[in-house]
Structures are given as C-alpha cells and as structure tokens.
Amino acid sequence: MRKFFINFLRMPVTGSLFAIFAAVIVGAIILLAAGHNPIRAYAGLFYGAVGQPRFAVQTIIASTSLILTGLSVTFAYKTGLFNIGVEGQFIIGTVAAVFLGHFLKLPPIVHPAAVMTGAMLAAGAFGAIVGFLKAKFNIHEVLSSIMLNWVAINLANLYISTERFYQEVGKAHGIQNSASIIFLHEMKRTPEGIAQIRELGFLSEILLRTDVNFGIFIAIAAVFFAKFFLDKTSAGYALKAVGANKDAAEFAGINIKKYMVLSMFFSGAIAGLAAAVHITGVSPNTVTLLPAFQNYGFNGIPVALLANASVIPNIFAALLFGGMNYGAGYIQSNHGIATEIIEIMIGLIVFFVALRAVCVKIANIIERKKYGSSN
Amino acid sequence: MHAVRMSGITKNFATVRALDNVDFKAEKACVHALLGENGAGKTTLMNILYGLYSADSGEVYINEKKTIIKNPAASIANGIGMVHQHFMLVGKLTVAQNVILGAEKTTLGFFNSKKIRNEILEISEKFGLRVEPDKKIENISVGMQQRVEILKVLYRGADILIFDEPTAVLTPQEISELTAIIKNLADSGKTVILITHKLKEIKQAAQKCTVIRRGFNIGTVDVCDVSEKQLASMMVGREVVFDFLHEKKNEPGDVILKIENLTVEDNRGVKKLNGFNLELRKGEIFGIAGVDGNGQKELVEAITSLRKIKSGSIKINGNEIANTSPANVIKNKINTIPEDRQQLGLVLDFSVEDNAILGKQNEFSNKGILQFEKITKHATDLIEKFDIRPSGCEKTKMKSLSGGNQQKFIIAREITNNPDVLIAVQPTRGVDIGAIEFIHRTLLAEREKAILLISLDLDEILSLSDTIGVIYEGKIVKTMKNENIDEEKLGLLMAGGNA
C-alpha cells in the first residue's frame, strides 16, 4: 500500500493533479473571502462548463485552439526551446487564414485545407526566424520572440488597416463560406436551412446556438501526429536529442542548428494551425483590429506547463482550461462571481505546477522513513 | 591513542547501503590511507567524519571523546579539516586572502594584513608548505594551489587532515613534494587520512591502510607488510592483472592523422595551442602526456571541430577537417571518447538504446521511421560485447548507470563505429579499477587502428602508448618511443624543464 502510494506520488500526472487540487483549495479561500460559497461556485463552474450538451460543446470549442497552442509550446520545449512567440505565430496564422479564406476561390473541404496549410507555412516561417536567429547569432529565443510578437500584432493591424483587405475600418474581410469548418455552415445561413435543423431535436440546440465545428478532430489528430513524429521518426529523435543535451548531440554529429530552425518552424506551424482552426471554425471568422494581445497563443503556455511537457496530456490540460474559461461566464451571470477569480485559479495552477517537485520530495521522505534512515 | 575512531558506521542512501557497520581507527600522528574503488564508500565515510552526511547508526570518537558532528563547521571546531579534490579557491584573490576566507580575524572590523601574513608564513615554514602569500591564485601553479588548500585547513587549527584524492592533477614532481609535505605533517603531530585509489602513493606516503569494498571494511594493514598487488586484490576482491600490456609490439604504419602548425585560442583569446605538430600512424597508440591546462582540451576541441582554429592544418588521410563540423569529422572516420562523458558523450535522460544510436539515427531508420527492433538489438550487442552492467539495461535511463558503465558504453559505441582514428581523452577518469582494466584491454585491442590517447594519468600513458609526446604550453616539446623511459625526465618535460 505504502509502496503504491510512493509510486503514485512519483508519477508525473500526480504533480499536475496536485497543482489543480492546490489551486482549488486556494481558490476556495479567495471565494470565501469574497463572500461566496466555494462549493456552490465550483458546482456552478462545473455545470457551466459541461452541465448541458451545449455548454460542453462550447467548452470543446474553447479548448480546440488551446490544445494546439499548448502543443506548439510543448513541441518547441522538446527541443529545449521556450516558444513564448506562440502568440505572434498565432496572429500571423490568423492573418494568413483570413487572407486565404477570403481571396482563394476553392470548393469546400479543399478550401479549409488550403487555408490551414497556408496559415501553417506562414506561422511556421515566422517561428523559424526565431530558430534561425538562435542558430546563427545565438540570440536567445525568448528575447527574439517577444520582439516578434509585437511585429506580428502590428503586421496584423496593418493588414486590417489596408483598404483592399478590410471590409470596414478595423475589421478584415471575413472568410468565404467554402472555407468554413463549422458544421452545416451553409444551412445555418438560410431560413429554410434553419427550419430543417430545428427538426433535429436536441442537436438543433447545439447546431444553432454554437459554432460547433470540425476543429477538435483536427487538433486531436495533430497531437497524435506530433506524438508519432517525436517518438517514432529519426527527425523526431534528433530533435529530442538536441533538446535533452545539445552538446552531446552536436558532438555525435547532429546538425543542431538545422534542428533548432526546424523545431521552431514546426512549433510555429502548429500555432498557425491553431489560428486557422480558430478563424475557420469560430465566428466572426475574421480578424479585427488588435489594441493588445488577445492571448490565444500565450494561453498555450499554461496548458503546456500543466501537461508537463508531454504531448498527449495537452488535450486534457486544454479541456480543463477551456472549461474553466467557459464556465466562468456562467457563474458570473448566475452567481455574480467575477470571472477574474477563474483567471486567478489558472494563475494558481501554473504557480503550483512549478512546485510539482514537492510530490517527489514527499515520496522520498516517506521512503526514507520506511527504510529507517535519514539523509 | 586514536585521533579518530569511528565504530559501527552504517549509512543508507534510499535503498542502497553505502556503509555497513564500518569500524575505522586512525592513530595520532600517522598517515592512514583509505583505499577503495569508486563507490566503495570511502568518501562517504569521510564525509560523515567531516559532517557533510550524518550516519544512520554508529559513533564517532575524536581523541577518544565521543563527538557528534552535525556539519562541517562542527568538524572544523573539532580540529578536522578536509582538502578537497577540486580546489575551492578564488582566482582573483591572493594566497593570503584565500587562506583567511571565511575565518577572517578582525579587530573592530579591520584586518591586520601584516599580522595575518606573518601567521601564514609561520605555518607554511613549520610544515614546509612553500607559498607566496601576495600572489593571486590564478597566477600560481597547481601544486602551489594545493599547498594553499592545505594552509587553509591548518590556519583553521586542524589536527586531523583528510585528503581526498590529492594527486589527481599533479605532476610527478609535485606528487613527490606533496608526499614529503604529508610525511612532514604527520611528523609534526598531525593525523592525515588519505583517500586514494593509487596504490603507489599509499606505499610511498602511508603507514596504515584501511580497505573499503562495497561498504564493508575489508581490513586494515601495515603498508610495509603488503605489496601493491595484495592491496589491489583486497580492493577489488580478486586478482588484478596489469602486466598484460605490450604483450605484442606493433610496427606503426603510415601517417593517418597529421597536425601541422596548429594555433588555437581559448574563449578569452589566449593562445592555448601554438605551433602544435603531431603525426599519428596507423597501428599505434600515441599518448599525449602533460599537466592539465597545457592545451589538451583545445587540441581535442580543434580536432573534433568544436572549436575554430586560428591557423595550421588538421588532416586525416590527406583531407583537411579543421573548421568544418563535428559531423564532418565523424564522416572522416574519427571517433572520440570525450573527457566529459556526461556533457558530451551521453544524453542522460535518454535510454541506453537511444544513446546507442546518437548521431546515427538515420542509419537506424527506414524512410525516416525508426526501426526499434534493430535499435534494441544494436544496444544488446554493445551491452553483451562490452560487459555493460546491469545486463539487460537497454531500456534503462542512461543516468542510472554507474560512471564506469557509462564510460564502457561510450567506448563500446565509438569503437563499434569502426573509425580510422580513435581519440581517447581521459578514458578511465573516475572509473573503478575493474573497469580501468577492461578499458585498457579494449583500447589495446583496437591498436591496429590509430589511437590518440590524451590523459593526465601518467601511468596510463606509460602503460598503453607506443609513442609518447609531451605537451607543454601548447606544443609537443618532445616525442619519444615508449621504451626505457625515465619517469623523472618525463616529469621534468611536463613541467617545462629541459631533459
């Protein structure tokens, strides 16, 4: 039993569960201090996130881009790079997606595929700049990505402010219907179509009141593809070797500069895919003038942290954060609890993730007691 | 009277028993050696005495008085001092400043430099520790740095001195000076405990020797009663053969690796190699003997293309390889056993089998997909052929292998590449005597290639090399056949003298 407990404490997932649990406890104290009943608040949060089919779908939609931005950060991390530039890559991806979604004339299915490919290439190239600067001039990726994030936001605003690209001042042309990945997008736009959907019973509620789309399947497929790439291919092996010990990798004859650029390209491309899924899957299917970062990319960082730099867990971490974000709206309107509390809880989770080593420490202490020694 | 008496010391690390009911006694004013392989527990025992670890059970008596030593400060207060293997000195400070660092005696917050200086000189004269108190540490020799370390301990009033592998970085001359100092200390009433695995030193300096093996005290002997061979077998638990060397002489062939007029600078722009020349022939082991810091590191970095050269050339089979890339060097059939195995040789967080294909991942994949069966089989081959333990460790993380097995693994991997030139840098540093024997045999068996051996361990150079080149201040000052070599002369050359 004790042995089992020690092993449990040492499992990577325990650290993440510990972080969530600790954040829940501290969050409860904050709720109490603010005069709310924490149990009711958490119950409300849970109901607001998954309590109704429609809510659950909204949670999934909110999680889709988080899965991908989390994956983007995780992927770079596997090569030993911290991709804080995921925000800028996401922004570049949205601009590319909107441009291709509006100006390309392609049939459905082909069109969104082209939009995604284009957004991935654009955002990938934008990410590769960071890798190139690091490989060639040894400029730290965090510095260059922070700068490039500003370049990205200003490029996006420039696009939106250019007459041929905007529909009205501050809003770019939306994508063509053919580029959308929203379920039954065409039907939802005509009264006859809406009437037909209404006959579908409880599904109609989801179809008409949410932007339910194919994005989640694309995101999950991307996660599994990344997992396959990293674990089963020689290029993935080399990327991981560069991440785990770049000196040894170089000494063994691996071209570490090439893999730094490649890793940032892939990481950026995943952020670009997140952007394309967001643009093609969520209304208003376009970009508007950005006075500040919208954090679609940055929000991938806590996801990756909670996922403990493993690939698959990004899905669960993103669903948790997506659910918290969406459920926050429900408790705000129904319980009068400010959404800031949820923001604080996400912050607390990240904070406690940093303390996950505590679990291993506890395991060591218990083990030492068992064997009657002290160190 | 016993200056130190430790009885029934047991110490566990997690599930590993590092020391098992060990008794240890050191007589006052005597040099007592503590002999054992790496990981045998000798350093753990001394760290307990010095207060770095606490024992799980057992008692410590200092001068026959039961003493509880909780931390190094307590051990210093009890007159125990430790001279560490890696010097703990501040390069920018003077000798005198380093000696008093952490034990500054002040009057109203002010130093009396003159008084301190005199105190230091007094101690140094008393024990024959020649130092120059006003010189900066970075400007004095390694031998003198060590004397400063000893002074530090004596300045704090130590009567019991623990030396942890003190000769690792010294030239033969410096070693004999140190031996004299150690004897001198004992003659003046100090107790010296010498942690070492060098048998020769024990014979030269110590009166008593306690052998530790796998956490057990194997026994304490009077050094004059036993031979080096007997000590070695006590340490390892079986007969050790070291006379296998040079069973057959090789006749060296053509030049494979030719280095001409090589100039290399370190990161600060100091010339570390300056007009370096070397010819390595097929079928020979060329040993580079020298004191640490004379350009060995830069030589390896230049050959492996980790560092850019300023001028000169490095050619293998006629192809220039300087200033290319590590990948290109490997392509030209040069493989290297690096000095820093954990930093350059291995990915510690990878499994053993993943380490086995480092840099060769494309050879073990088909259309970009890794072939796991082939990879595991390759790792199994290396493990079996080179006796890497524990057997069946293919999926084990590299970091959980012992240092000796990590080193054997690197050698296995590099040799299996079948290079034309093998560069072995400190191939037995920090590995136990059983692994040393194995590694030496392996290198000799590969001699028909061409091996460039760079080692700070002169005995290793002498027992393996066909040709020896002495490196001093970035040049090979002398090249000689390894026949009837006068060690005295070699030591002088290494220290920059003429011979």
Short mmCIF file of C-alpha atoms in Angstrom, two decimals, chain B residues 313 317 405:
data_model
loop_
_atom_site.label_atom_id
_atom_site.label_comp_id
_atom_site.label_asym_id
_atom_site.label_seq_id
_atom_site.Cartn_x
_atom_site.Cartn_y
_atom_site.Cartn_z
CA SER B 313 46.00 22.27 -40.56
CA ASN B 317 44.08 10.61 -44.78
CA ASN B 405 29.48 1.54 -17.16
#
